[in-house]
mmCIF file of C-alpha atoms in Angstrom:
data_model
loop_
_atom_site.group_PDB
_atom_site.id
_atom_site.type_symbol
_atom_site.label_atom_id
_atom_site.label_comp_id
_atom_site.label_asym_id
_atom_site.label_seq_id
_atom_site.Cartn_x
_atom_site.Cartn_y
_atom_site.Cartn_z
ATOM 1 C CA MET A 28 107.698 101.946 84.229
ATOM 2 C CA TYR A 29 109.838 100.098 86.793
ATOM 3 C CA GLY A 30 113.018 101.987 87.614
ATOM 4 C CA PHE A 31 111.710 105.474 86.872
ATOM 5 C CA GLU A 32 109.783 106.043 90.134
ATOM 6 C CA ALA A 33 112.708 108.058 91.471
ATOM 7 C CA LEU A 34 111.943 110.830 88.972
ATOM 8 C CA THR A 35 108.419 111.613 90.187
ATOM 9 C CA PHE A 36 107.657 109.635 93.372
ATOM 10 C CA ASN A 37 108.764 112.359 95.800
ATOM 11 C CA ILE A 38 106.382 114.945 94.325
ATOM 12 C CA HIS A 39 103.442 113.374 96.174
ATOM 13 C CA GLY A 40 104.864 110.457 98.153
ATOM 14 C CA GLY A 41 108.225 111.708 99.461
ATOM 15 C CA TYR A 42 106.951 113.328 102.656
ATOM 16 C CA LEU A 43 104.833 110.356 103.684
ATOM 17 C CA GLU A 44 107.540 107.830 102.891
ATOM 18 C CA ALA A 45 109.868 109.785 105.180
ATOM 19 C CA ILE A 46 107.159 109.817 107.876
ATOM 20 C CA VAL A 47 106.567 106.052 107.674
ATOM 21 C CA ARG A 48 110.305 105.311 107.795
ATOM 22 C CA GLY A 49 110.487 107.514 110.892
ATOM 23 C CA HIS A 50 107.651 105.532 112.477
ATOM 24 C CA ARG A 51 109.470 102.303 111.642
ATOM 25 C CA SER A 52 112.526 103.451 113.579
ATOM 26 C CA GLY A 53 110.258 103.730 116.635
ATOM 27 C CA LEU A 54 109.375 100.009 116.657
ATOM 28 C CA LEU A 55 110.562 98.050 119.690
ATOM 29 C CA THR A 56 113.955 96.335 119.387
ATOM 30 C CA THR A 57 115.155 92.964 120.692
ATOM 31 C CA SER A 58 116.651 94.622 123.797
ATOM 32 C CA ASP A 59 113.256 96.274 124.498
ATOM 33 C CA TYR A 60 111.571 92.865 124.332
ATOM 34 C CA ASN A 61 114.217 91.300 126.581
ATOM 35 C CA ASN A 62 113.591 94.040 129.152
ATOM 36 C CA LEU A 63 109.788 93.658 128.848
ATOM 37 C CA CYS A 64 110.105 89.888 129.370
ATOM 38 C CA GLN A 65 111.859 90.569 132.702
ATOM 39 C CA CYS A 66 108.948 92.689 134.031
ATOM 40 C CA GLU A 67 107.168 91.428 137.143
ATOM 41 C CA THR A 68 103.953 93.477 136.921
ATOM 42 C CA LEU A 69 101.942 95.362 134.298
ATOM 43 C CA ASP A 70 103.078 98.632 135.912
ATOM 44 C CA ASP A 71 106.680 97.604 135.159
ATOM 45 C CA ILE A 72 105.656 97.126 131.519
ATOM 46 C CA LYS A 73 104.034 100.563 131.505
ATOM 47 C CA MET A 74 107.186 102.082 132.998
ATOM 48 C CA HIS A 75 109.363 100.500 130.329
ATOM 49 C CA LEU A 76 107.001 101.577 127.530
ATOM 50 C CA SER A 77 107.052 105.170 128.830
ATOM 51 C CA ALA A 78 110.464 105.568 127.154
ATOM 52 C CA THR A 79 109.053 104.445 123.785
ATOM 53 C CA GLU A 80 106.542 105.973 121.352
ATOM 54 C CA TYR A 81 103.745 104.424 123.438
ATOM 55 C CA GLY A 82 104.706 106.607 126.438
ATOM 56 C CA PRO A 83 102.247 109.500 125.844
ATOM 57 C CA TYR A 84 99.373 107.029 125.344
ATOM 58 C CA LEU A 85 99.930 105.186 128.643
ATOM 59 C CA GLN A 86 101.141 107.978 130.929
ATOM 60 C CA ASN A 87 97.744 108.948 132.348
ATOM 61 C CA GLU A 88 96.496 105.405 132.955
ATOM 62 C CA PRO A 89 95.940 104.722 136.682
ATOM 63 C CA SER A 90 96.979 101.525 138.484
ATOM 64 C CA PRO A 91 96.067 98.720 138.537
ATOM 65 C CA LEU A 92 96.507 98.301 134.796
ATOM 66 C CA HIS A 93 94.827 95.608 132.683
ATOM 67 C CA THR A 94 96.171 93.897 129.571
ATOM 68 C CA THR A 95 93.214 95.218 127.556
ATOM 69 C CA THR A 96 94.161 98.805 128.515
ATOM 70 C CA ILE A 97 97.743 98.360 127.298
ATOM 71 C CA VAL A 98 96.589 96.802 124.005
ATOM 72 C CA GLU A 99 93.911 99.465 123.512
ATOM 73 C CA LYS A 100 96.345 102.354 124.023
ATOM 74 C CA CYS A 101 99.009 100.788 121.791
ATOM 75 C CA THR A 102 96.366 100.249 119.077
ATOM 76 C CA LEU A 103 95.411 103.929 119.443
ATOM 77 C CA LYS A 104 99.014 104.828 118.516
ATOM 78 C CA LEU A 105 98.700 102.698 115.346
ATOM 79 C CA VAL A 106 95.347 104.329 114.478
ATOM 80 C CA ASP A 107 96.735 107.851 114.980
ATOM 81 C CA ASP A 108 99.718 107.085 112.725
ATOM 82 C CA TYR A 109 97.391 105.675 110.070
ATOM 83 C CA LYS A 110 94.953 108.623 110.184
ATOM 84 C CA HIS A 111 97.797 111.124 109.931
ATOM 85 C CA MET A 112 99.150 109.375 106.829
ATOM 86 C CA LEU A 113 95.689 109.059 105.270
ATOM 87 C CA CYS A 114 94.987 112.795 105.773
ATOM 88 C CA GLN A 115 98.209 113.729 103.980
ATOM 89 C CA ALA A 116 97.898 111.183 101.147
ATOM 90 C CA THR A 117 96.825 111.919 97.576
ATOM 91 C CA GLU A 118 95.644 109.408 94.966
ATOM 92 C CA PRO A 119 96.596 106.608 94.400
ATOM 93 C CA LEU A 120 98.260 106.341 97.840
ATOM 94 C CA SER A 121 95.040 107.258 99.689
ATOM 95 C CA THR A 122 93.193 104.363 97.996
ATOM 96 C CA PHE A 123 96.141 102.054 98.790
ATOM 97 C CA LEU A 124 95.946 103.048 102.488
ATOM 98 C CA GLU A 125 92.180 102.444 102.530
ATOM 99 C CA TYR A 126 92.720 98.936 101.134
ATOM 100 C CA ILE A 127 94.887 98.147 104.177
ATOM 101 C CA THR A 128 91.867 98.586 106.492
ATOM 102 C CA TYR A 129 89.466 96.317 104.568
ATOM 103 C CA GLY A 130 90.829 93.222 106.312
ATOM 104 C CA HIS A 131 89.914 94.742 109.684
ATOM 105 C CA MET A 132 86.431 95.578 108.350
ATOM 106 C CA ILE A 133 85.908 91.920 107.417
ATOM 107 C CA ASP A 134 87.071 90.804 110.888
ATOM 108 C CA ASN A 135 84.713 93.308 112.546
ATOM 109 C CA VAL A 136 81.737 92.159 110.450
ATOM 110 C CA VAL A 137 82.442 88.524 111.383
ATOM 111 C CA LEU A 138 82.925 89.431 115.067
ATOM 112 C CA ILE A 139 79.573 91.256 115.270
ATOM 113 C CA VAL A 140 77.658 88.589 113.335
ATOM 114 C CA THR A 141 79.160 85.719 115.379
ATOM 115 C CA GLY A 142 78.573 87.579 118.663
ATOM 116 C CA THR A 143 74.933 88.265 117.741
ATOM 117 C CA LEU A 144 74.462 84.593 116.873
ATOM 118 C CA HIS A 145 75.601 83.725 120.407
ATOM 119 C CA GLU A 146 73.355 86.449 121.894
ATOM 120 C CA ARG A 147 76.135 88.748 123.057
ATOM 121 C CA ASP A 148 75.486 92.419 123.771
ATOM 122 C CA VAL A 149 76.088 94.573 120.658
ATOM 123 C CA GLN A 150 77.729 97.376 122.645
ATOM 124 C CA GLU A 151 80.163 94.922 124.201
ATOM 125 C CA LEU A 152 80.989 93.563 120.724
ATOM 126 C CA LEU A 153 81.540 97.053 119.291
ATOM 127 C CA GLU A 154 84.141 97.721 121.993
ATOM 128 C CA LYS A 155 86.060 94.646 120.819
ATOM 129 C CA CYS A 156 86.069 95.739 117.166
ATOM 130 C CA HIS A 157 89.320 96.975 115.659
ATOM 131 C CA PRO A 158 89.139 100.790 115.298
ATOM 132 C CA LEU A 159 90.631 100.692 111.785
ATOM 133 C CA GLY A 160 87.757 98.522 110.569
ATOM 134 C CA MET A 161 84.852 100.649 111.809
ATOM 135 C CA PHE A 162 82.182 102.052 109.481
ATOM 136 C CA ASP A 163 78.977 104.029 110.073
ATOM 137 C CA SER A 164 76.392 101.260 109.927
ATOM 138 C CA ILE A 165 78.367 98.581 111.787
ATOM 139 C CA ALA A 166 76.031 98.571 114.814
ATOM 140 C CA THR A 167 73.049 97.556 112.653
ATOM 141 C CA LEU A 168 74.768 94.301 111.596
ATOM 142 C CA ALA A 169 73.058 92.630 114.541
ATOM 143 C CA VAL A 170 69.628 92.660 112.859
ATOM 144 C CA ALA A 171 70.622 90.456 109.896
ATOM 145 C CA GLN A 172 69.433 86.833 109.867
ATOM 146 C CA ASN A 173 71.135 85.665 106.652
ATOM 147 C CA MET A 174 73.756 86.764 104.119
ATOM 148 C CA ARG A 175 71.241 88.465 101.830
ATOM 149 C CA GLU A 176 69.899 90.677 104.625
ATOM 150 C CA LEU A 177 73.434 91.379 105.819
ATOM 151 C CA TYR A 178 74.284 92.732 102.376
ATOM 152 C CA ARG A 179 71.007 94.560 101.658
ATOM 153 C CA LEU A 180 70.618 96.270 105.048
ATOM 154 C CA VAL A 181 74.184 97.136 105.939
ATOM 155 C CA LEU A 182 77.082 96.285 103.677
ATOM 156 C CA VAL A 183 75.792 97.628 100.366
ATOM 157 C CA ASP A 184 77.132 101.099 101.278
ATOM 158 C CA THR A 185 80.556 99.951 102.529
ATOM 159 C CA PRO A 186 83.754 99.240 100.573
ATOM 160 C CA LEU A 187 83.139 95.523 101.220
ATOM 161 C CA ALA A 188 80.036 95.478 98.966
ATOM 162 C CA PRO A 189 81.797 94.166 95.799
ATOM 163 C CA TYR A 190 83.304 91.269 97.780
ATOM 164 C CA PHE A 191 79.900 90.014 98.891
ATOM 165 C CA SER A 192 78.723 88.974 95.442
ATOM 166 C CA GLU A 193 80.152 85.468 95.931
ATOM 167 C CA CYS A 194 78.672 84.793 99.339
ATOM 168 C CA ILE A 195 75.100 86.075 99.069
ATOM 169 C CA THR A 196 72.903 83.119 99.939
ATOM 170 C CA SER A 197 69.600 82.824 101.769
ATOM 171 C CA GLU A 198 70.982 80.265 104.214
ATOM 172 C CA ASP A 199 70.690 81.187 107.870
ATOM 173 C CA LEU A 200 73.875 82.326 109.532
ATOM 174 C CA ASP A 201 75.593 79.679 111.659
ATOM 175 C CA ASP A 202 79.231 79.235 112.752
ATOM 176 C CA MET A 203 80.198 77.241 109.659
ATOM 177 C CA ASN A 204 78.542 79.673 107.214
ATOM 178 C CA ILE A 205 80.119 82.662 108.958
ATOM 179 C CA GLU A 206 83.608 81.125 108.703
ATOM 180 C CA ILE A 207 83.042 80.369 105.006
ATOM 181 C CA MET A 208 81.819 83.976 104.580
ATOM 182 C CA ARG A 209 84.977 85.325 106.270
ATOM 183 C CA ASN A 210 87.274 83.307 103.995
ATOM 184 C CA THR A 211 85.281 84.109 100.833
ATOM 185 C CA LEU A 212 85.424 87.827 101.661
ATOM 186 C CA TYR A 213 89.152 87.637 102.381
ATOM 187 C CA LYS A 214 89.741 85.832 99.089
ATOM 188 C CA ALA A 215 87.857 88.543 97.140
ATOM 189 C CA TYR A 216 89.626 91.308 99.112
ATOM 190 C CA LEU A 217 93.143 89.910 98.557
ATOM 191 C CA GLU A 218 92.504 89.372 94.834
ATOM 192 C CA ASP A 219 91.147 92.921 94.477
ATOM 193 C CA PHE A 220 94.106 94.415 96.400
ATOM 194 C CA TYR A 221 96.504 92.334 94.265
ATOM 195 C CA ARG A 222 94.929 93.646 91.027
ATOM 196 C CA PHE A 223 95.085 97.233 92.330
ATOM 197 C CA CYS A 224 98.803 96.868 93.140
ATOM 198 C CA GLN A 225 99.479 95.374 89.704
ATOM 199 C CA LYS A 226 97.827 98.435 88.151
ATOM 200 C CA LEU A 227 100.132 100.741 90.136
ATOM 201 C CA GLY A 228 103.126 98.983 88.574
ATOM 202 C CA GLY A 229 106.809 99.509 89.370
ATOM 203 C CA ALA A 230 108.412 98.570 92.690
ATOM 204 C CA THR A 231 105.027 98.767 94.458
ATOM 205 C CA ALA A 232 103.626 95.995 92.237
ATOM 206 C CA GLU A 233 106.752 93.871 92.598
ATOM 207 C CA ILE A 234 107.029 94.024 96.406
ATOM 208 C CA MET A 235 103.288 93.965 97.160
ATOM 209 C CA SER A 236 102.844 90.937 94.864
ATOM 210 C CA ASP A 237 105.312 89.061 97.047
ATOM 211 C CA LEU A 238 103.718 90.198 100.343
ATOM 212 C CA LEU A 239 100.139 89.499 99.210
ATOM 213 C CA ALA A 240 101.127 86.142 97.672
ATOM 214 C CA PHE A 241 102.574 85.122 101.037
ATOM 215 C CA GLU A 242 99.336 86.218 102.755
ATOM 216 C CA ALA A 243 97.250 84.219 100.236
ATOM 217 C CA ASP A 244 99.436 81.110 100.677
ATOM 218 C CA ARG A 245 99.291 81.347 104.462
ATOM 219 C CA ARG A 246 95.505 81.582 104.343
ATOM 220 C CA ALA A 247 95.371 78.556 102.013
ATOM 221 C CA VAL A 248 97.421 76.502 104.502
ATOM 222 C CA ASN A 249 95.329 77.664 107.483
ATOM 223 C CA ILE A 250 92.048 76.934 105.667
ATOM 224 C CA THR A 251 93.324 73.445 104.831
ATOM 225 C CA ILE A 252 94.441 72.660 108.398
ATOM 226 C CA ASN A 253 91.284 74.107 109.994
ATOM 227 C CA SER A 254 88.962 72.235 107.626
ATOM 228 C CA ILE A 255 90.536 68.797 108.220
ATOM 229 C CA GLY A 256 87.880 66.626 109.878
ATOM 230 C CA THR A 257 84.989 69.033 109.114
ATOM 231 C CA GLU A 258 82.101 68.667 106.664
ATOM 232 C CA LEU A 259 83.748 71.070 104.165
ATOM 233 C CA THR A 260 84.168 69.212 100.845
ATOM 234 C CA ARG A 261 87.328 69.337 98.743
ATOM 235 C CA ASP A 262 85.635 71.513 96.122
ATOM 236 C CA ASP A 263 84.378 73.953 98.781
ATOM 237 C CA ARG A 264 87.864 74.105 100.242
ATOM 238 C CA ARG A 265 89.408 74.846 96.844
ATOM 239 C CA LYS A 266 86.923 77.676 96.252
ATOM 240 C CA LEU A 267 88.241 79.486 99.345
ATOM 241 C CA TYR A 268 91.827 79.649 98.040
ATOM 242 C CA SER A 269 92.927 82.915 96.377
ATOM 243 C CA ASN A 270 93.644 82.777 92.638
ATOM 244 C CA PHE A 271 97.254 83.922 92.939
ATOM 245 C CA GLY A 272 100.314 83.151 95.053
ATOM 246 C CA LEU A 273 103.067 80.572 94.937
ATOM 247 C CA PHE A 274 100.641 77.670 95.452
ATOM 248 C CA TYR A 275 98.356 78.747 92.614
ATOM 249 C CA PRO A 276 97.220 76.629 90.797
ATOM 250 C CA TYR A 277 99.019 73.280 91.340
ATOM 251 C CA GLY A 278 99.625 73.637 95.080
ATOM 252 C CA HIS A 279 95.918 74.356 95.579
ATOM 253 C CA GLU A 280 94.997 71.077 93.875
ATOM 254 C CA GLU A 281 97.252 69.202 96.300
ATOM 255 C CA LEU A 282 96.163 71.148 99.402
ATOM 256 C CA ALA A 283 92.493 70.514 98.611
ATOM 257 C CA VAL A 284 92.971 66.741 99.089
ATOM 258 C CA CYS A 285 95.158 66.871 102.243
ATOM 259 C CA GLU A 286 93.805 64.844 105.158
ATOM 260 C CA ASP A 287 96.347 65.675 107.897
ATOM 261 C CA ILE A 288 99.102 68.142 108.848
ATOM 262 C CA ASP A 289 101.923 65.961 107.490
ATOM 263 C CA GLN A 290 100.343 65.925 104.024
ATOM 264 C CA VAL A 291 100.144 69.743 104.175
ATOM 265 C CA ARG A 292 103.806 69.770 105.173
ATOM 266 C CA ALA A 293 104.710 67.567 102.180
ATOM 267 C CA VAL A 294 102.966 70.018 99.808
ATOM 268 C CA MET A 295 104.684 73.066 101.331
ATOM 269 C CA GLU A 296 108.136 71.518 101.259
ATOM 270 C CA LYS A 297 107.968 71.392 97.450
ATOM 271 C CA TYR A 298 108.150 75.206 97.460
ATOM 272 C CA PRO A 299 111.661 76.434 98.469
ATOM 273 C CA PRO A 300 110.566 79.722 100.170
ATOM 274 C CA TYR A 301 108.354 77.743 102.574
ATOM 275 C CA GLN A 302 110.767 74.898 103.381
ATOM 276 C CA SER A 303 112.351 76.919 106.195
ATOM 277 C CA ILE A 304 108.966 77.357 107.913
ATOM 278 C CA PHE A 305 108.430 73.642 108.381
ATOM 279 C CA ALA A 306 112.110 73.012 109.116
ATOM 280 C CA LYS A 307 111.434 74.608 112.534
ATOM 281 C CA LEU A 308 108.582 72.203 113.315
ATOM 282 C CA SER A 309 108.628 68.515 114.163
ATOM 283 C CA TYR A 310 106.284 66.117 112.311
ATOM 284 C CA GLY A 311 102.614 66.264 113.301
ATOM 285 C CA GLU A 312 103.084 69.585 115.119
ATOM 286 C CA SER A 313 100.845 72.477 114.104
ATOM 287 C CA GLN A 314 100.713 74.597 117.300
ATOM 288 C CA MET A 315 103.892 76.512 116.450
ATOM 289 C CA LEU A 316 102.981 76.942 112.770
ATOM 290 C CA ASP A 317 101.362 80.350 113.382
ATOM 291 C CA LYS A 318 104.528 81.661 115.030
ATOM 292 C CA ALA A 319 106.679 80.319 112.161
ATOM 293 C CA PHE A 320 104.414 82.099 109.656
ATOM 294 C CA TYR A 321 104.537 85.340 111.685
ATOM 295 C CA GLU A 322 108.350 85.198 111.770
ATOM 296 C CA GLU A 323 108.498 84.735 107.999
ATOM 297 C CA GLU A 324 105.989 87.566 107.514
ATOM 298 C CA VAL A 325 108.015 89.940 109.722
ATOM 299 C CA LYS A 326 111.183 89.103 107.775
ATOM 300 C CA ARG A 327 109.457 89.922 104.458
ATOM 301 C CA HIS A 328 107.982 93.170 105.779
ATOM 302 C CA CYS A 329 111.362 94.318 107.092
ATOM 303 C CA LEU A 330 112.851 93.658 103.634
ATOM 304 C CA ALA A 331 110.220 95.959 102.067
ATOM 305 C CA PHE A 332 112.062 98.906 103.675
ATOM 306 C CA GLU A 333 115.261 98.045 101.790
ATOM 307 C CA GLN A 334 113.880 99.624 98.586
ATOM 308 C CA GLN A 335 112.702 103.192 98.060
ATOM 309 C CA PHE A 336 109.995 104.924 96.044
ATOM 310 C CA HIS A 337 107.157 102.458 96.555
ATOM 311 C CA TYR A 338 103.966 102.131 98.633
ATOM 312 C CA ALA A 339 104.671 98.701 100.141
ATOM 313 C CA VAL A 340 106.444 100.386 103.096
ATOM 314 C CA PHE A 341 103.049 101.651 104.339
ATOM 315 C CA PHE A 342 101.562 98.146 104.263
ATOM 316 C CA ALA A 343 104.718 96.700 105.868
ATOM 317 C CA TYR A 344 104.756 99.296 108.656
ATOM 318 C CA MET A 345 101.095 98.674 109.559
ATOM 319 C CA ARG A 346 101.675 94.907 109.703
ATOM 320 C CA LEU A 347 104.861 95.244 111.772
ATOM 321 C CA ARG A 348 103.096 97.533 114.242
ATOM 322 C CA GLU A 349 100.196 95.051 114.510
ATOM 323 C CA GLN A 350 102.707 92.258 115.214
ATOM 324 C CA GLU A 351 104.303 94.436 117.887
ATOM 325 C CA ILE A 352 100.896 94.920 119.557
ATOM 326 C CA ARG A 353 100.352 91.111 119.484
ATOM 327 C CA ASN A 354 103.757 90.702 121.166
ATOM 328 C CA LEU A 355 102.875 93.237 123.869
ATOM 329 C CA MET A 356 99.507 91.539 124.465
ATOM 330 C CA TRP A 357 101.200 88.140 124.898
ATOM 331 C CA ILE A 358 103.880 89.505 127.272
ATOM 332 C CA SER A 359 101.247 91.401 129.304
ATOM 333 C CA GLU A 360 99.014 88.318 129.571
ATOM 334 C CA CYS A 361 101.939 86.155 130.695
ATOM 335 C CA VAL A 362 102.934 88.710 133.351
ATOM 336 C CA ALA A 363 99.322 89.232 134.515
ATOM 337 C CA GLN A 364 98.708 85.466 134.833
ATOM 338 C CA ASN A 365 102.108 84.742 136.396
ATOM 339 C CA GLN A 366 103.187 82.531 133.471
ATOM 340 C CA LYS A 367 106.655 84.054 133.003
ATOM 341 C CA SER A 368 108.073 80.714 131.790
ATOM 342 C CA ARG A 369 105.910 80.920 128.636
ATOM 343 C CA VAL A 370 106.657 84.537 127.812
ATOM 344 C CA HIS A 371 109.006 83.721 124.880
ATOM 345 C CA ASP A 372 106.613 81.176 123.312
ATOM 346 C CA SER A 373 104.747 83.622 121.057
ATOM 347 C CA VAL A 374 106.955 86.726 120.896
ATOM 348 C CA VAL A 375 108.151 87.407 117.344
ATOM 349 C CA PHE A 376 111.202 89.687 117.374
ATOM 350 C CA ILE A 377 110.999 92.361 114.683
ATOM 351 C CA PHE A 378 114.601 93.629 114.724
#
């Protein structure tokens, strides 16, 4: 029952909640980002990061550094934090933590399948996969020719198996089918995660409902914008929207018939929480929409730490750390390519 978590939460979850709040305090601050944006070389970035939690991961890297090395080592920090928490967790927190990685599994599956379609080397593709989304049979994904084979040969033994029921067809894999597969899987995953959080009840259900609803709404907007001008029909588009969130069900009906970005904007502006996102953008502009969504997401995840005795802090921490790694990748790329003037374009400040 909501309000009574304080009585029993700390028996199993107290230690890990303290750990995750400690990790949160190690996230980079605005002054860190301002210093990183002043760096002239990647070695300067490494030197600045040596005073942060990333220090031990980068200290033995020789010069010259590459952006991929910095991102890889920072991701390793995230993976180590996650594995430590997973090892210490008991049910239902351990299942909750596993759910967080399913999104990365879906991305990895799509990456391998798309790469194989374009005749890329499997080993090269595996190196690009996110370490949190790895599973034993991932390398054998390359042999599948259609969705049915993909499921029967590889994915039947993974946690993604239940999500595949909606996208098993005998059609050959091509770019369009793969993108539809990705969005169908994500829809099934988000709905499943949402149901699981509702079952947990209490503050976890309340806060995670809000965070997952935002994720579902963002995906609905992105699907709409990306499918404008393609052969995807309105009914197909509607099928890819998750069955929960602020837009469900009336907003989905309106999004399904949108023909341009300004129509999408008109739909979103009917929903007060999303008015501020489009207030930052001029009409017809969609390039900065991703950044506006990321800023809103970061704000919501930071607010998750304002309450105690719930699991949403673990989800929020993982997402904030992933945003931090995206920021570091952007800053490193700008420095490496001598594009210092663009360094603030995609950095989303967390604190």
